[in-house]
Coordinates of N, CA and C and ligand atoms in Angstrom, one line a residue:
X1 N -44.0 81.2 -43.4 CA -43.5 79.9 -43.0 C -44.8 79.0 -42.6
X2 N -45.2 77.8 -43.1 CA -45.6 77.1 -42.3 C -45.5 76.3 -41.5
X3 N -46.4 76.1 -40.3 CA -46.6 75.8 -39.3 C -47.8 75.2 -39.0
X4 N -47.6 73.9 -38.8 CA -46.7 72.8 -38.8 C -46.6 72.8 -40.5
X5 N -45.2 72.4 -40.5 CA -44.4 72.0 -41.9 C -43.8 70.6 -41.3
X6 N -43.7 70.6 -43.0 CA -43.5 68.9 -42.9 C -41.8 68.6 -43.5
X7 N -41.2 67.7 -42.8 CA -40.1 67.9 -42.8 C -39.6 66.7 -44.1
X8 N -38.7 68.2 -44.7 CA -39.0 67.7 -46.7 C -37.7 66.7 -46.8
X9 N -36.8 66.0 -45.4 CA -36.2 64.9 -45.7 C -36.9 63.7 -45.7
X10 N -37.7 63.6 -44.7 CA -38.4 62.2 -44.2 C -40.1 62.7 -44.1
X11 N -40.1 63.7 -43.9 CA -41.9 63.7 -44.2 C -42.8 63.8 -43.0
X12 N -41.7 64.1 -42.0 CA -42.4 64.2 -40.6 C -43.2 65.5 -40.4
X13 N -44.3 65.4 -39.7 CA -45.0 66.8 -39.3 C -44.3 67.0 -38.2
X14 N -43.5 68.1 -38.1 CA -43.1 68.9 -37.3 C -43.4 70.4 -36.9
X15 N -43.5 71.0 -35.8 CA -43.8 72.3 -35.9 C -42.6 73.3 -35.4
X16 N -42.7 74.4 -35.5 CA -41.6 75.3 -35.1 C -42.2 75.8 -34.0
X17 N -41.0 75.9 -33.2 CA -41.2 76.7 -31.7 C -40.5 77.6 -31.4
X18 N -40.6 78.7 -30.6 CA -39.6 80.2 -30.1 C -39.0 79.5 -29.1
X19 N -37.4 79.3 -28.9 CA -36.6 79.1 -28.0 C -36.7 80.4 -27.2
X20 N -35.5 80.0 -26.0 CA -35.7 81.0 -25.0 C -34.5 82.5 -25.4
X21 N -33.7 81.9 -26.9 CA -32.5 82.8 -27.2 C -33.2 83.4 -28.5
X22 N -34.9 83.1 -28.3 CA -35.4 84.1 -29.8 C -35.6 83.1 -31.0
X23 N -34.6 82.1 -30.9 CA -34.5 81.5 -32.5 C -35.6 80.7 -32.6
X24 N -35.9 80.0 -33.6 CA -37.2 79.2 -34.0 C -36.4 77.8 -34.9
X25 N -36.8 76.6 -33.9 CA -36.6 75.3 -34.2 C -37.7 74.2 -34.3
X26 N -37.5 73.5 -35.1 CA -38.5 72.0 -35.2 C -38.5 71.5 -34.3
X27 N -39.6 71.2 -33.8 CA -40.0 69.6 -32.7 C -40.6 68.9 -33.6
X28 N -41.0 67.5 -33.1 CA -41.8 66.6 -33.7 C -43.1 67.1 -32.7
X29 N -43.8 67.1 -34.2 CA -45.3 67.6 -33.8 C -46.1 66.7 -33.1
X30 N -45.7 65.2 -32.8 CA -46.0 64.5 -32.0 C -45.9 64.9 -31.0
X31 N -45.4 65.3 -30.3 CA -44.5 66.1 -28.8 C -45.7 67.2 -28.3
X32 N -46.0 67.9 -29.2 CA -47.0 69.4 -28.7 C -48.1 68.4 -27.9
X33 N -48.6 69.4 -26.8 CA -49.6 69.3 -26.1 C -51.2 69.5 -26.8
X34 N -52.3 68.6 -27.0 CA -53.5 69.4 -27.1 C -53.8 70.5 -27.5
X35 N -53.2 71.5 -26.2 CA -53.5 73.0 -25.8 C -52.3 73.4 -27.1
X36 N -51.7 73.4 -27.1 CA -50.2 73.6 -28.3 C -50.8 73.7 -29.7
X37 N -51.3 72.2 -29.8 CA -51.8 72.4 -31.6 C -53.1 72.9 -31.8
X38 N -53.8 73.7 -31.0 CA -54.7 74.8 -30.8 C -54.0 76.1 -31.2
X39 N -53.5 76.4 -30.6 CA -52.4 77.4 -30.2 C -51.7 77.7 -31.9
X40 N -51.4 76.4 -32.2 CA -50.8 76.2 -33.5 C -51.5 77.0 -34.7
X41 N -53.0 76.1 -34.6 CA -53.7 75.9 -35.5 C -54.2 78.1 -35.5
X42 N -54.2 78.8 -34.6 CA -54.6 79.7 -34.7 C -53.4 80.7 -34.8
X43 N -52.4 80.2 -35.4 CA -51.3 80.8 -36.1 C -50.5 81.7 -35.2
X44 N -50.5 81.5 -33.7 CA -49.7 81.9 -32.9 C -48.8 81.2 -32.1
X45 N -47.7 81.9 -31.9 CA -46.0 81.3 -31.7 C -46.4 80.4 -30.3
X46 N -45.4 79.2 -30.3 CA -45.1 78.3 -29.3 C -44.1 78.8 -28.6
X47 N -44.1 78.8 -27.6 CA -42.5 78.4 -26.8 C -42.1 77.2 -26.7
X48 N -40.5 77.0 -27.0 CA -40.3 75.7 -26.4 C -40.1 75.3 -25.5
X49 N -41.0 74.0 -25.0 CA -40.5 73.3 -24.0 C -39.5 72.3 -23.8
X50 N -38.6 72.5 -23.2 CA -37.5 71.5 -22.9 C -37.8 70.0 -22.0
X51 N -39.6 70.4 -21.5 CA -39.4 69.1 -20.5 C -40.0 68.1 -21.7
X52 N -40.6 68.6 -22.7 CA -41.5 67.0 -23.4 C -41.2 68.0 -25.3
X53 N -41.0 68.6 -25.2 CA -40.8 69.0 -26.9 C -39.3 68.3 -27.3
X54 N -39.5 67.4 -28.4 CA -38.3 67.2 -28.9 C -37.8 67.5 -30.1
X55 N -36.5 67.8 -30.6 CA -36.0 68.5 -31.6 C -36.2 67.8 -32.4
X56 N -37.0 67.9 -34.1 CA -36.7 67.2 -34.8 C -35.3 66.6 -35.3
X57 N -34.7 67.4 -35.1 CA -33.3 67.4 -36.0 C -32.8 65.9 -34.9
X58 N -33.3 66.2 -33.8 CA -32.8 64.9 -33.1 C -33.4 63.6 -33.3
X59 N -33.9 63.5 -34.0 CA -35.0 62.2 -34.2 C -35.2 61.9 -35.4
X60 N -35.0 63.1 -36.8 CA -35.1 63.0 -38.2 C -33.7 61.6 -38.8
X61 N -34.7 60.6 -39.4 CA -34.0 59.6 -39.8 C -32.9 60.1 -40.9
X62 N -33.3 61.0 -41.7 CA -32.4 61.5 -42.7 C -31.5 63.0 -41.9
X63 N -31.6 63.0 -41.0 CA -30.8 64.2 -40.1 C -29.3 64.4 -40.8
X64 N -28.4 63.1 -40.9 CA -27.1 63.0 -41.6 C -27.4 63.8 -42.9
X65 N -28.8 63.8 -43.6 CA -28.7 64.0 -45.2 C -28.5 65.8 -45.2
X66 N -28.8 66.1 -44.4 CA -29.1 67.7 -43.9 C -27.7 68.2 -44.6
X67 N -26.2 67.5 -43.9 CA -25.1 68.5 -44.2 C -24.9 68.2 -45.3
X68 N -24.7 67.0 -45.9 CA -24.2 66.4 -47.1 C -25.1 67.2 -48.4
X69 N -26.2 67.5 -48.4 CA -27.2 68.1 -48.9 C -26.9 69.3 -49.2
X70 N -26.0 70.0 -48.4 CA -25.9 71.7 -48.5 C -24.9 71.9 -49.3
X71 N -25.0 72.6 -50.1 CA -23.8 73.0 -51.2 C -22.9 74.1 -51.5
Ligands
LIG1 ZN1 -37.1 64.7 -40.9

């Protein structure tokens, strides 16, 4: 997987992060900290933060195209 991957509706850099239930979700890679896209760039897992990481799925302009999309 990569990380950061760019998100193939709208073209956003986003990166995946380890939630606290294990699973691994998009933020907008605007969101990561300095220290984060360090962290990134040396191919090791983020946690997510809830106080300043935001979901991409929540902010992706094409978010609606996601279900319609699936077949
Ligand atoms: Zn998007």
């Amino acid at each position: 997987m990569d990380n950061p991957a760019i998100c193939k509706a709208c073209g956003a850099l986003m990166a995946f992060v380890q939630t606290s239930a294990g699973k691994t979700m998009p933020v907008n890679f605007s969101t990561l900290t300095e220290a984060e896209k360090i962290i990134l760039r040396r191919g090791e897992a983020l946690n997510y933060n809830k106080e300043y990481h935001i979901s991409h799925f929540a902010t992706c302009p094409a978010a609606s195209n996601f279900r319609k999309a699936k077949k």
